CSV table of C-alpha atoms in Angstrom, one decimal:
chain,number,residue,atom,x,y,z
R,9,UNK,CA,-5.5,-2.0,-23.2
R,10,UNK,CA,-8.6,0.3,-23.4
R,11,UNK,CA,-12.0,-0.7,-24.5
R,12,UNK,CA,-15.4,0.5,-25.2
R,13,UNK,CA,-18.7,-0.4,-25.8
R,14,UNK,CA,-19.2,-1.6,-29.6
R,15,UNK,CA,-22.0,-3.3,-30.8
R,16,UNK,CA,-23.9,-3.5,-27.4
R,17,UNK,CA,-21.1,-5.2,-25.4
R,18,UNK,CA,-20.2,-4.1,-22.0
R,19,UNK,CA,-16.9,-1.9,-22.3
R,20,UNK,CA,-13.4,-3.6,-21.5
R,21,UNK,CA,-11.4,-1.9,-18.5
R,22,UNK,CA,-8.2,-2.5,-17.8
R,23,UNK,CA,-5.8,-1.8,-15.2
R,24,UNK,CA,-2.1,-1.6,-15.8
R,25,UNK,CA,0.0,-3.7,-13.5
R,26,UNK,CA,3.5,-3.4,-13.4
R,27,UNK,CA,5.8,-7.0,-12.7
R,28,UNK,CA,8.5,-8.9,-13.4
R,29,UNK,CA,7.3,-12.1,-13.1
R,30,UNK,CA,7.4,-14.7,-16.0
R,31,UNK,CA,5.0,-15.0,-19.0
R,32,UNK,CA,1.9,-16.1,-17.4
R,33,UNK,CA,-1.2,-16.5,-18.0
R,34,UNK,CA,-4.0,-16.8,-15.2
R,35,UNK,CA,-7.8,-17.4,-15.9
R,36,UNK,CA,-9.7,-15.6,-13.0
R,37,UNK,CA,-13.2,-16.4,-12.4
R,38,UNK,CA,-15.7,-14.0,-11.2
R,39,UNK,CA,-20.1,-14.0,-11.0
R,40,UNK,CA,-19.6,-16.2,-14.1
R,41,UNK,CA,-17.5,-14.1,-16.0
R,42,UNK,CA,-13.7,-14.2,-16.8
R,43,UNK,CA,-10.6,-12.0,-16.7
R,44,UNK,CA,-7.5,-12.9,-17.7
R,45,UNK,CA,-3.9,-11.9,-16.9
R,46,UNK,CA,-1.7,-12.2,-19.8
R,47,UNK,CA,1.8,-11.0,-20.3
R,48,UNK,CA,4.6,-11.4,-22.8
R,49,UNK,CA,8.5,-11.3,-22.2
R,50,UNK,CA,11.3,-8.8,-23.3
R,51,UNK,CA,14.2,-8.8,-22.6
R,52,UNK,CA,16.5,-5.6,-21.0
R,53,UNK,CA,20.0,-5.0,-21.8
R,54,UNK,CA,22.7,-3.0,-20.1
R,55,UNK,CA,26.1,-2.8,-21.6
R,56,UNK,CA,25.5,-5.8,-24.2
R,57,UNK,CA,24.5,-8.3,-21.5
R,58,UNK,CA,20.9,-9.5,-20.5
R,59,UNK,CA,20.1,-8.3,-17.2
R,60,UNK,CA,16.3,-9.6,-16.2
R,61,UNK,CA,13.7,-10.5,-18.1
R,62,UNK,CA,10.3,-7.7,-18.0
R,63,UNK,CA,7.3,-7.3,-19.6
R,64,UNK,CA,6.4,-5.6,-23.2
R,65,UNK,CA,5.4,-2.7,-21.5
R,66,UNK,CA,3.4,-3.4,-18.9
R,67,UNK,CA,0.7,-6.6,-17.3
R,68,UNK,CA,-3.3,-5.9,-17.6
R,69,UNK,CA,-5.7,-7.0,-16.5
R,70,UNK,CA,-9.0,-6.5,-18.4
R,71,UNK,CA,-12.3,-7.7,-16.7
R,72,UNK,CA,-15.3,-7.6,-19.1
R,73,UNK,CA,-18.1,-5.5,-17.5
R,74,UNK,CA,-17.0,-5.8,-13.6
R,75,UNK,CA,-14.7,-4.1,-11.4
R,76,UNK,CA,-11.7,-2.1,-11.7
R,77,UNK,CA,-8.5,-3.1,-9.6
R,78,UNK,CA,-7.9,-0.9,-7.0
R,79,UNK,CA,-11.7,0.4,-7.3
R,80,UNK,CA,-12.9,-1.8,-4.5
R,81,UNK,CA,-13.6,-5.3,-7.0
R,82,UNK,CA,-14.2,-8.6,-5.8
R,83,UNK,CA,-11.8,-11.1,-6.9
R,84,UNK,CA,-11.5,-14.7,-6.8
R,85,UNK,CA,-8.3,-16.4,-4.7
R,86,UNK,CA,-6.2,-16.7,-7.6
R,87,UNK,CA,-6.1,-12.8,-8.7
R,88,UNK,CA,-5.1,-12.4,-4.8
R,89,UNK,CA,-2.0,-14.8,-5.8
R,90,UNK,CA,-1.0,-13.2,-9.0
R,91,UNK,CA,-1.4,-9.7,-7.6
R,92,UNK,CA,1.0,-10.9,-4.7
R,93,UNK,CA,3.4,-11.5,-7.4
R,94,UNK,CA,2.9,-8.6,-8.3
R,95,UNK,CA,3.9,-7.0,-5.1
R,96,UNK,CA,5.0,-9.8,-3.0
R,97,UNK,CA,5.6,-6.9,0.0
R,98,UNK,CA,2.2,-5.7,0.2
R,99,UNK,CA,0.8,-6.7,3.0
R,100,UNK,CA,-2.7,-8.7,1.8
R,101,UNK,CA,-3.1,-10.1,5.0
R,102,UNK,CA,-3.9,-6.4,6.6
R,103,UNK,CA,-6.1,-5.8,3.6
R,104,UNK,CA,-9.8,-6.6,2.9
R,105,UNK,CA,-10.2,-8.8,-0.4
R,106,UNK,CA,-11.9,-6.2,-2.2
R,107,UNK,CA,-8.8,-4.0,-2.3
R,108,UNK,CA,-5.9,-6.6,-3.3
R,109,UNK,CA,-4.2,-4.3,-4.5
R,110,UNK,CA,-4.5,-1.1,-3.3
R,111,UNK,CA,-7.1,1.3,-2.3
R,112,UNK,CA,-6.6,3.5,-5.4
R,113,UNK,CA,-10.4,4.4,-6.6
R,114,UNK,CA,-12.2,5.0,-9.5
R,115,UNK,CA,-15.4,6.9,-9.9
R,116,UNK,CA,-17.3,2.8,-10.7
R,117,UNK,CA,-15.7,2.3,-7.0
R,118,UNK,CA,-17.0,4.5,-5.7
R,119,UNK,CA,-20.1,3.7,-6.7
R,120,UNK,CA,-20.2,0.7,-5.3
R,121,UNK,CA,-18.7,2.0,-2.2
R,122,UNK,CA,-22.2,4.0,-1.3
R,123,UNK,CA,-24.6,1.1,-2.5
R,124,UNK,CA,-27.0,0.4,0.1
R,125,UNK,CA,-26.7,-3.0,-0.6
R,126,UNK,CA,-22.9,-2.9,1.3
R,127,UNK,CA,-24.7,-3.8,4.4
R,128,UNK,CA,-25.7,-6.6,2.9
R,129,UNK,CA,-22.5,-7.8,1.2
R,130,UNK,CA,-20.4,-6.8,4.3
R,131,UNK,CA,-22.4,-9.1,6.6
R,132,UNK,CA,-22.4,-11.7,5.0
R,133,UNK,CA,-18.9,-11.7,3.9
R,134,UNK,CA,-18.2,-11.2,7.5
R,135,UNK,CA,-16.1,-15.0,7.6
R,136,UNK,CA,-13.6,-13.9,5.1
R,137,UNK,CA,-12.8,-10.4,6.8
R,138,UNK,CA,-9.0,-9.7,7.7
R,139,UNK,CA,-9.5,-8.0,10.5
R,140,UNK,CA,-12.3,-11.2,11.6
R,141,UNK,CA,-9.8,-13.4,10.6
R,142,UNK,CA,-6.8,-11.9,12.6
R,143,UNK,CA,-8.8,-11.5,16.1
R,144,UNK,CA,-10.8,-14.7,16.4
R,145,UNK,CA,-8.2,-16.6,18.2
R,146,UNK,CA,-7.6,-13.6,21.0
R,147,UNK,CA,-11.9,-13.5,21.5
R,148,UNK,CA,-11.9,-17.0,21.9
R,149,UNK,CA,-10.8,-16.4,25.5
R,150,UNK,CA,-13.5,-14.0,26.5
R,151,UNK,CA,-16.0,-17.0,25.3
R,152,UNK,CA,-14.1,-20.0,27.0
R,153,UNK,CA,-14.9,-17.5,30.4
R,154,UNK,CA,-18.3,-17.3,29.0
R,155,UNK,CA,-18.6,-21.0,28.5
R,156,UNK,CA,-17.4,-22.0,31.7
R,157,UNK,CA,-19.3,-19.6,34.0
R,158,UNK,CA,-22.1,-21.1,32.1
R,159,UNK,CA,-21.3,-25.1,32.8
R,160,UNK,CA,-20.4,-24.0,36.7
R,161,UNK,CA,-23.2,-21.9,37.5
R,162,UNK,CA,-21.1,-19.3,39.0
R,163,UNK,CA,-22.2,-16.4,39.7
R,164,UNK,CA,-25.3,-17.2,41.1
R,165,UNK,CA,-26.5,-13.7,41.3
R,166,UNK,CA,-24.8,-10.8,39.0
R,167,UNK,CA,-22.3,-8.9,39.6
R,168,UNK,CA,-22.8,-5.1,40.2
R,169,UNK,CA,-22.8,-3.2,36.6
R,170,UNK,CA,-21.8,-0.2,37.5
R,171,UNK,CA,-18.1,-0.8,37.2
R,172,UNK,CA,-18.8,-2.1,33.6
R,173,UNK,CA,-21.1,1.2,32.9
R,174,UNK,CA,-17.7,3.2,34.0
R,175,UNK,CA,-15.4,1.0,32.2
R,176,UNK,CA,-17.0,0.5,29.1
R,177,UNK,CA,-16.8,4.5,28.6
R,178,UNK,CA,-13.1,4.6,29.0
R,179,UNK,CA,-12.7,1.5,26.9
R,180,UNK,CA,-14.4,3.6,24.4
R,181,UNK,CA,-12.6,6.6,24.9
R,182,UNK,CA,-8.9,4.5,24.6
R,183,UNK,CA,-10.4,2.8,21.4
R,184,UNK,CA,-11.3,6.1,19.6
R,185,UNK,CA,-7.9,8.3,20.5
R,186,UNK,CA,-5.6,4.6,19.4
R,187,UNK,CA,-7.8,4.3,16.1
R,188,UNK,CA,-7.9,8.2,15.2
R,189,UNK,CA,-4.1,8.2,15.9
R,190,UNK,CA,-3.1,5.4,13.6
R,191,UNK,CA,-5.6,6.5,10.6
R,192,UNK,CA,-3.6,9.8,11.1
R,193,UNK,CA,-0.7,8.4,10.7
R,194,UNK,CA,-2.2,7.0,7.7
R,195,UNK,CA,-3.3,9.6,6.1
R,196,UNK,CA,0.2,11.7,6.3
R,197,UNK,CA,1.8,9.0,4.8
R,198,UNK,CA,-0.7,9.1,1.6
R,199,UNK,CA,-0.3,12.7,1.3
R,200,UNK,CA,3.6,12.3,1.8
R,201,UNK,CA,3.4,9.7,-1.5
R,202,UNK,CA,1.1,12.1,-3.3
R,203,UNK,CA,3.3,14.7,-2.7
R,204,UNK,CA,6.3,13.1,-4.0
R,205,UNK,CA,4.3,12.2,-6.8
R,206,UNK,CA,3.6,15.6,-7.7
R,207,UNK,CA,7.2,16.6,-7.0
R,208,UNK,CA,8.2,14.3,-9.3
R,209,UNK,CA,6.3,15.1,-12.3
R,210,UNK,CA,7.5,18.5,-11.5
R,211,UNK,CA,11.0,17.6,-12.1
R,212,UNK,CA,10.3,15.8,-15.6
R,213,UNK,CA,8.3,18.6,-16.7
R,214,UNK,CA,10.7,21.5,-15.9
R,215,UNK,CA,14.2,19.2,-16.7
R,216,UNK,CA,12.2,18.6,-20.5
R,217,UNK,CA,10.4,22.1,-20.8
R,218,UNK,CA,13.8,23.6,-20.5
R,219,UNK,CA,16.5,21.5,-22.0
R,220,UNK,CA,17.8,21.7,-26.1
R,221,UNK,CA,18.4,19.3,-28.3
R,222,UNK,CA,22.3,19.3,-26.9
R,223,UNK,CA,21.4,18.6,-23.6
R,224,UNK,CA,18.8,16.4,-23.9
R,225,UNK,CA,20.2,13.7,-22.4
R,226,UNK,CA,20.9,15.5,-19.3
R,227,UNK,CA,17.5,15.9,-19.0
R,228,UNK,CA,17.2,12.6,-19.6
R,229,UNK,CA,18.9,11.6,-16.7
R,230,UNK,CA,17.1,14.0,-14.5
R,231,UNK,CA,13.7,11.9,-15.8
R,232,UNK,CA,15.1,8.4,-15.3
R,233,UNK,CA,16.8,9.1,-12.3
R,234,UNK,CA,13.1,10.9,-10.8
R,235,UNK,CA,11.4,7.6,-11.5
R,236,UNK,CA,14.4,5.4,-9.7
R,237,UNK,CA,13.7,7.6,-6.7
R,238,UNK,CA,9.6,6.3,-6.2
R,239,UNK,CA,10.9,2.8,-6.6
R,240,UNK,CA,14.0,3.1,-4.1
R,241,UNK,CA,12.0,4.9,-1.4
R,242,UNK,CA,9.0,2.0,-2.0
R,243,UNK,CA,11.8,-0.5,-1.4
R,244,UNK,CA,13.5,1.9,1.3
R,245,UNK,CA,10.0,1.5,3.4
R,246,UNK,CA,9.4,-2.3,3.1
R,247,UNK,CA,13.2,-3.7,4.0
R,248,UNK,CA,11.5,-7.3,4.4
R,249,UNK,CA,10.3,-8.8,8.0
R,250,UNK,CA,12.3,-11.5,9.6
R,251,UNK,CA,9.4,-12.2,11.9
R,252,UNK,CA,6.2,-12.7,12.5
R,253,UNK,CA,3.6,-15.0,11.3
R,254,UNK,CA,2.9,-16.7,8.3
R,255,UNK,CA,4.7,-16.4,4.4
R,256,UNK,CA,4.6,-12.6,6.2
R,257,UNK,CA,8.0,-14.0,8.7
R,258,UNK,CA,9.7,-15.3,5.7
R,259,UNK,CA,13.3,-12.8,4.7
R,260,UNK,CA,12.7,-13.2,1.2
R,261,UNK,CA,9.7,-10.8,1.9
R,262,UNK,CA,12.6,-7.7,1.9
R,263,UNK,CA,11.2,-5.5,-1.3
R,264,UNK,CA,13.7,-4.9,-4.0
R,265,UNK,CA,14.2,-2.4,-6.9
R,266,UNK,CA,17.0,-3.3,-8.7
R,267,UNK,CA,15.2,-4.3,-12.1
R,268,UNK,CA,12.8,-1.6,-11.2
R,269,UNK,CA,16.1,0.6,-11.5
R,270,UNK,CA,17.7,-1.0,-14.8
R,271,UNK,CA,13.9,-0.6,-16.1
R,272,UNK,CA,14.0,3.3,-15.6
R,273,UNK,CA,17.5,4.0,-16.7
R,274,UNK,CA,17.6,2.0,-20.1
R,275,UNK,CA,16.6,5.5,-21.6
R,276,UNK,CA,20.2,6.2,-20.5
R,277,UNK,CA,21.8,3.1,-22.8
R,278,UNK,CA,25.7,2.9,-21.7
R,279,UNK,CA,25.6,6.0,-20.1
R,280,UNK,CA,23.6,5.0,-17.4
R,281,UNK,CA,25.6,2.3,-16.4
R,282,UNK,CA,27.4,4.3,-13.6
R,283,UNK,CA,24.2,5.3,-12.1
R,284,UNK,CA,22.6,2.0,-12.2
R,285,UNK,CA,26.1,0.6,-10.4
R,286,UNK,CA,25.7,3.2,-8.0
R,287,UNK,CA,22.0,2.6,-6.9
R,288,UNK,CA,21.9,-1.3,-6.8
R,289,UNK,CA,25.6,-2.3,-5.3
R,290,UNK,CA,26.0,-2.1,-1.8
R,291,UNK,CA,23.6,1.2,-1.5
R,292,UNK,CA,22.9,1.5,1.8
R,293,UNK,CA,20.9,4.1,1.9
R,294,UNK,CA,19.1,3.7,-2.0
R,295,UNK,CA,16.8,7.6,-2.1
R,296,UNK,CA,19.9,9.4,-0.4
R,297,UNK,CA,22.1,8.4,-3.0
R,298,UNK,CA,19.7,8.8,-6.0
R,299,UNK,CA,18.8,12.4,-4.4
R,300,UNK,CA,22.3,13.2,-4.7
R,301,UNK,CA,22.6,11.7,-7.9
R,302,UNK,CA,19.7,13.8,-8.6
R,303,UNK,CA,20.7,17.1,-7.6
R,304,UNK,CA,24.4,16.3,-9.9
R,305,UNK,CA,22.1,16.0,-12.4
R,306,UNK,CA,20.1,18.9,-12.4
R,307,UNK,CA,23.1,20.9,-11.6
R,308,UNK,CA,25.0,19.6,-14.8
R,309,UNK,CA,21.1,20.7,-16.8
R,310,UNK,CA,21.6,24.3,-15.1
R,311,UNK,CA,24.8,24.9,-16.5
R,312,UNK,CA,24.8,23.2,-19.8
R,313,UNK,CA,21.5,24.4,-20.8
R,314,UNK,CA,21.7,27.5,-19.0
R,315,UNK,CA,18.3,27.4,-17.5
R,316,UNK,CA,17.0,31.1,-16.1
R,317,UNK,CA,17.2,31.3,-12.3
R,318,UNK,CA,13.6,30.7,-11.9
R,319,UNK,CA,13.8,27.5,-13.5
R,320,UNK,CA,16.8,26.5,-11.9
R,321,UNK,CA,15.2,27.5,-8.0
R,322,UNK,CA,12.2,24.9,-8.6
R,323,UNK,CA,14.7,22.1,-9.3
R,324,UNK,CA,16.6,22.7,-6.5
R,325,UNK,CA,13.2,23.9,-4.4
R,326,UNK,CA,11.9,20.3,-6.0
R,327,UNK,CA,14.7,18.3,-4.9
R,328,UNK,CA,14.4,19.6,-0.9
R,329,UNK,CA,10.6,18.8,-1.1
R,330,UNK,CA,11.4,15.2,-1.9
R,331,UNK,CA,13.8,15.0,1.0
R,332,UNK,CA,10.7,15.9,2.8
R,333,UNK,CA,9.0,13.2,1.5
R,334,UNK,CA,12.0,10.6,2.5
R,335,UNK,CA,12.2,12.0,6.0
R,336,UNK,CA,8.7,12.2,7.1
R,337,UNK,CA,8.1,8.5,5.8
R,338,UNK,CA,11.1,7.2,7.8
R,339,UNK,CA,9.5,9.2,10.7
R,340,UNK,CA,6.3,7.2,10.3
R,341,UNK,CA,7.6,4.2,10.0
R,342,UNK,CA,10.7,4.0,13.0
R,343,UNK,CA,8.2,6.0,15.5
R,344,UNK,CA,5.4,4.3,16.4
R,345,UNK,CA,2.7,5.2,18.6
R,346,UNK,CA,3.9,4.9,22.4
R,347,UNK,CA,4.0,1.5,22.8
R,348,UNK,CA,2.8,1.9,26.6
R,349,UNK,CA,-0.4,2.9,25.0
R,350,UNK,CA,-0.9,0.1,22.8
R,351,UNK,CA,0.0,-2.1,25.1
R,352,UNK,CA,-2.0,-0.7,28.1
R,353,UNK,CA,-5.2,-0.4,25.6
R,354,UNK,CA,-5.1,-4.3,24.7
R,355,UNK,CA,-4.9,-5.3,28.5
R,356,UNK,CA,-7.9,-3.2,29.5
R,357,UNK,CA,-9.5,-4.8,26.6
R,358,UNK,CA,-8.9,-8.1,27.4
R,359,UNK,CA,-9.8,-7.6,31.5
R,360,UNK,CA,-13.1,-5.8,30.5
R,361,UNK,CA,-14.2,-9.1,28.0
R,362,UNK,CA,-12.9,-10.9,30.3
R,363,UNK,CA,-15.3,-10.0,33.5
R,364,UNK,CA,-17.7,-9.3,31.2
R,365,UNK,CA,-19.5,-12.8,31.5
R,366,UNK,CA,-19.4,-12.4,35.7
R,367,UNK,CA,-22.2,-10.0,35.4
R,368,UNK,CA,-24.1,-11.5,32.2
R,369,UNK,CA,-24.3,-14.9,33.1
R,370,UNK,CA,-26.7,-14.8,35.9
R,371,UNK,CA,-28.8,-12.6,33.1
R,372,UNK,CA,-28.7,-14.1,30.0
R,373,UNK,CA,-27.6,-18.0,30.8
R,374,UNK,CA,-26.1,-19.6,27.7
R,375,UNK,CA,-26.7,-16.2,25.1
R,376,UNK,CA,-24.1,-15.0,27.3
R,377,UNK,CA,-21.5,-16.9,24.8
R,378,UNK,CA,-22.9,-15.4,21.0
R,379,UNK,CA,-22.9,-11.9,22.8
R,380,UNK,CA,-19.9,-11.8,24.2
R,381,UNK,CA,-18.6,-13.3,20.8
R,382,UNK,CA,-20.3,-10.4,19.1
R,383,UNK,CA,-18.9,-8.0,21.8
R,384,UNK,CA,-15.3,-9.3,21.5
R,385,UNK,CA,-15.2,-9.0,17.6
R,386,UNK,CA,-16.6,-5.3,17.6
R,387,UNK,CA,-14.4,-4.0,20.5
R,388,UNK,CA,-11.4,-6.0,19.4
R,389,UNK,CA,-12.2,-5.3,15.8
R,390,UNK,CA,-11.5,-1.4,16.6
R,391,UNK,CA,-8.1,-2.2,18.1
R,392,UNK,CA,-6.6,-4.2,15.4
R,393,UNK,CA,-8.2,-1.7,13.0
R,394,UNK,CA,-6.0,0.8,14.6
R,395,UNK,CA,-3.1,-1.4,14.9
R,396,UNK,CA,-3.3,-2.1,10.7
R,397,UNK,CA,-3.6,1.9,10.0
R,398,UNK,CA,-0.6,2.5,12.2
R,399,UNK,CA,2.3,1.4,10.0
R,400,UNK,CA,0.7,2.7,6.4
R,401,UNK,CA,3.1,1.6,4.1
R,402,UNK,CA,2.8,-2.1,4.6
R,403,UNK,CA,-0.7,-1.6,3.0
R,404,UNK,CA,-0.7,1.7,0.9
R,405,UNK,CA,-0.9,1.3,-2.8
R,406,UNK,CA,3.2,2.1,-3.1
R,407,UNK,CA,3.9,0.0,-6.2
R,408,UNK,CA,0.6,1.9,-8.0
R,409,UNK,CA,1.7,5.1,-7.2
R,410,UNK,CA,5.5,4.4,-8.2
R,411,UNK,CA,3.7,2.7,-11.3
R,412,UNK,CA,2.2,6.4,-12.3
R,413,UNK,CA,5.2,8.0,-11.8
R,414,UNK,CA,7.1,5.9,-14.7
R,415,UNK,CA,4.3,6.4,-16.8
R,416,UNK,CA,4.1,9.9,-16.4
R,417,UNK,CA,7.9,10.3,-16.8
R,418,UNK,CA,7.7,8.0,-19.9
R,419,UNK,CA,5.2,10.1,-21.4
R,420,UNK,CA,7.3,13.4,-20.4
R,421,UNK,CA,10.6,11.5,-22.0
R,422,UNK,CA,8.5,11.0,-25.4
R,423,UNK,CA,7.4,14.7,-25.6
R,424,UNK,CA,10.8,16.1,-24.8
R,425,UNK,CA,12.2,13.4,-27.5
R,426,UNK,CA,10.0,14.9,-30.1
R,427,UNK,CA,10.6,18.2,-29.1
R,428,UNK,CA,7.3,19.3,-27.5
């Protein structure tokens, strides 16, 4: 799963991937080189009867000598389908290519990130942009205007530019408060993940520092039940989208984490049963309910172990911080930014691309249609940019970050197992 260099070979990196897909096995085929996604099946068991099939441990893939997953890697159409499988809520269709995945990076990354030579790989990579590829229908309209001015004639002389001058400043203006808004919004939802990330190890480390061998599977239960909480609020946030356009309009889009669940709490065996009944049948609310589990939980560790007051304040001080976390991403994503202002910003855009060819025209003659083209895809670009960074979760690395919480919950299981 990890490589090095030996004998003058590049070194082998790997990326874990978590799924439940089927055995598979995908060639991917990159500047002549291979990967290769490869996976075998186990099986998991609750109360003597096979629930789902999962992976060994986990799916990697390796790629000999080029770029990491969720490091900013180019990948061929067929690692975009297998990661979808992956995932199958992530939204790759807001997403450049180079981040499939996520937008989780690695010191190679970023690397590659501040090459000069992005200018050239960006530009001519320009036809298999999202955001190109999402707004060249809506500029077509500003060059059909273009277009025709130019086979009528009309205007013979051009209009004034002043009004343009004006307007192109508040288009501006509009552009840069919608875009710095929606990043925002962005940005508090990463740090709201990270910080449930943190929280979380938190909760392992202190439930396993502090327990004894007879009340080690309480602890237990305070780990497994930690880890079912990234998963639940990862499915809580991407409840599947009944419209739209595309595989995106389809319900069977709606995220689930029952095996997810069954995954974390087979530490548990039959005693976990309850829990697992609990957080998969008619939950309607799945990270209340495991919260609340949760705080049972630590509350039976307190007492049984008899945990000193200061260790028994950070679990409960742990457990309101993750509530935190739960309400501030439900915030995000049921508030949007006023949708007068969204709407009002894309109708000033469209009038002001619109005119735009009345005063060009006479000018330029048929250039008129490439540069307003070029003008359309920059201005418009902006917008939709804005639009994509507004809902974050559609498009934030959720399933990674979930991913590094059961791994480093399974490490904290195998420490407290052996006694630290």
């Amino acid at each position: 799963r990890r490589g090095g260099a030996r004998r003058g070979r590049p070194g082998i990196r790997a990326v874990v991937l978590p799924s439940l897909t089927r055995p598979s096995a995908v060639n991917l085929r990159r500047s002549g080189r291979s990967s290769i996604i490869a996976s075998s099946g186990k099986q998991v068991v609750v109360g003597g009867e096979v629930v789902y099939t999962t992976m060994d441990d986990e799916d990697v893939l390796a790629s000999s000598g080029g770029d990491a997953i969720g490091g900013g890697g180019v990948f061929a159409s067929d690692a975009r389908k297998s990661l979808e499988k992956v995932d199958p809520t992530l939204r790759t269709d807001l997403m450049s290519s180079a981040t499939v995945m996520s937008q989780v990076m690695d010191q190679n990354a970023w690397e590659r990130h501040r090459s000069s030579l992005r200018f050239f790989r960006v530009f001519f990579n320009v036809f298999s942009s999202t955001v190109f590829k999402r707004i060249f229908v809506p500029s077509l309209l500003p060059v059909a205007i273009a277009v025709a001015t130019c086979l009528l004639g009309w205007p013979v002389k051009p209009i004034n530019a002043l009004p343009f001058s004006i307007g192109g400043g508040l288009v501006s203006f509009m552009l840069v408060f919608r875009t710095n808004s929606g990043y925002g919004r962005f940005v508090e939802g990463r740090i709201l993940w990270g910080t449930m990330l943190n929280t979380l190890r938190d909760v392992g480390r202190v439930a396993a520092t502090y327990s004894t061998p007879s009340t080690r599977m309480l602890a237990m239960r305070v780990i497994c039940l930690a880890e079912c909480f990234a998963w639940l609020l990862k499915t809580h946030l991407r409840q599947g989208r009944t419209v739209g356009f595309g595989k995106h309009s389809l319900p069977e889009d709606k995220d689930t984490a029952t095996p997810r669940v069954i995954e974390a709490m087979k530490p548990m065996g039959e005693a976990g049963a309850q829990d697992i009944k609990r957080l998969t049948e008619d939950c309607p609310h799945g990270p209340l309910i495991c919260m609340i589990l949760l705080t049972d939980a630590c509350k039976k560790l307190i007492e049984e172990a008899k945990l000193p007051f200061d260790a028994a304040t950070e679990l409960q001080k742990y457990i309101q911080i993750l509530g935190g976390c739960l309400g501030g991403s439900e915030r995000i994503l049921k508030t949007p930014i006023p949708q007068s202002y969204t709407r009002h910003t894309g109708r000033v855009l469209m009038m002001f691309l619109c005119s735009l060819p009345l005063t060009l025209t006479p000018v330029m003659g048929w250039s008129v249609v490439p540069a307003v083209f070029i003008l359309s895809y920059a201005l418009m670009g902006v917008d939709e940019i804005g639009i994509e960074l507004e809902e974050p979760f559609a498009t934030l690395p959720l399933a990674p970050i979930s991913t590094t919480v059961r791994n480093n919950l399974k490490s904290t299981r195998e420490l407290m197992m052996e006694g630290i």
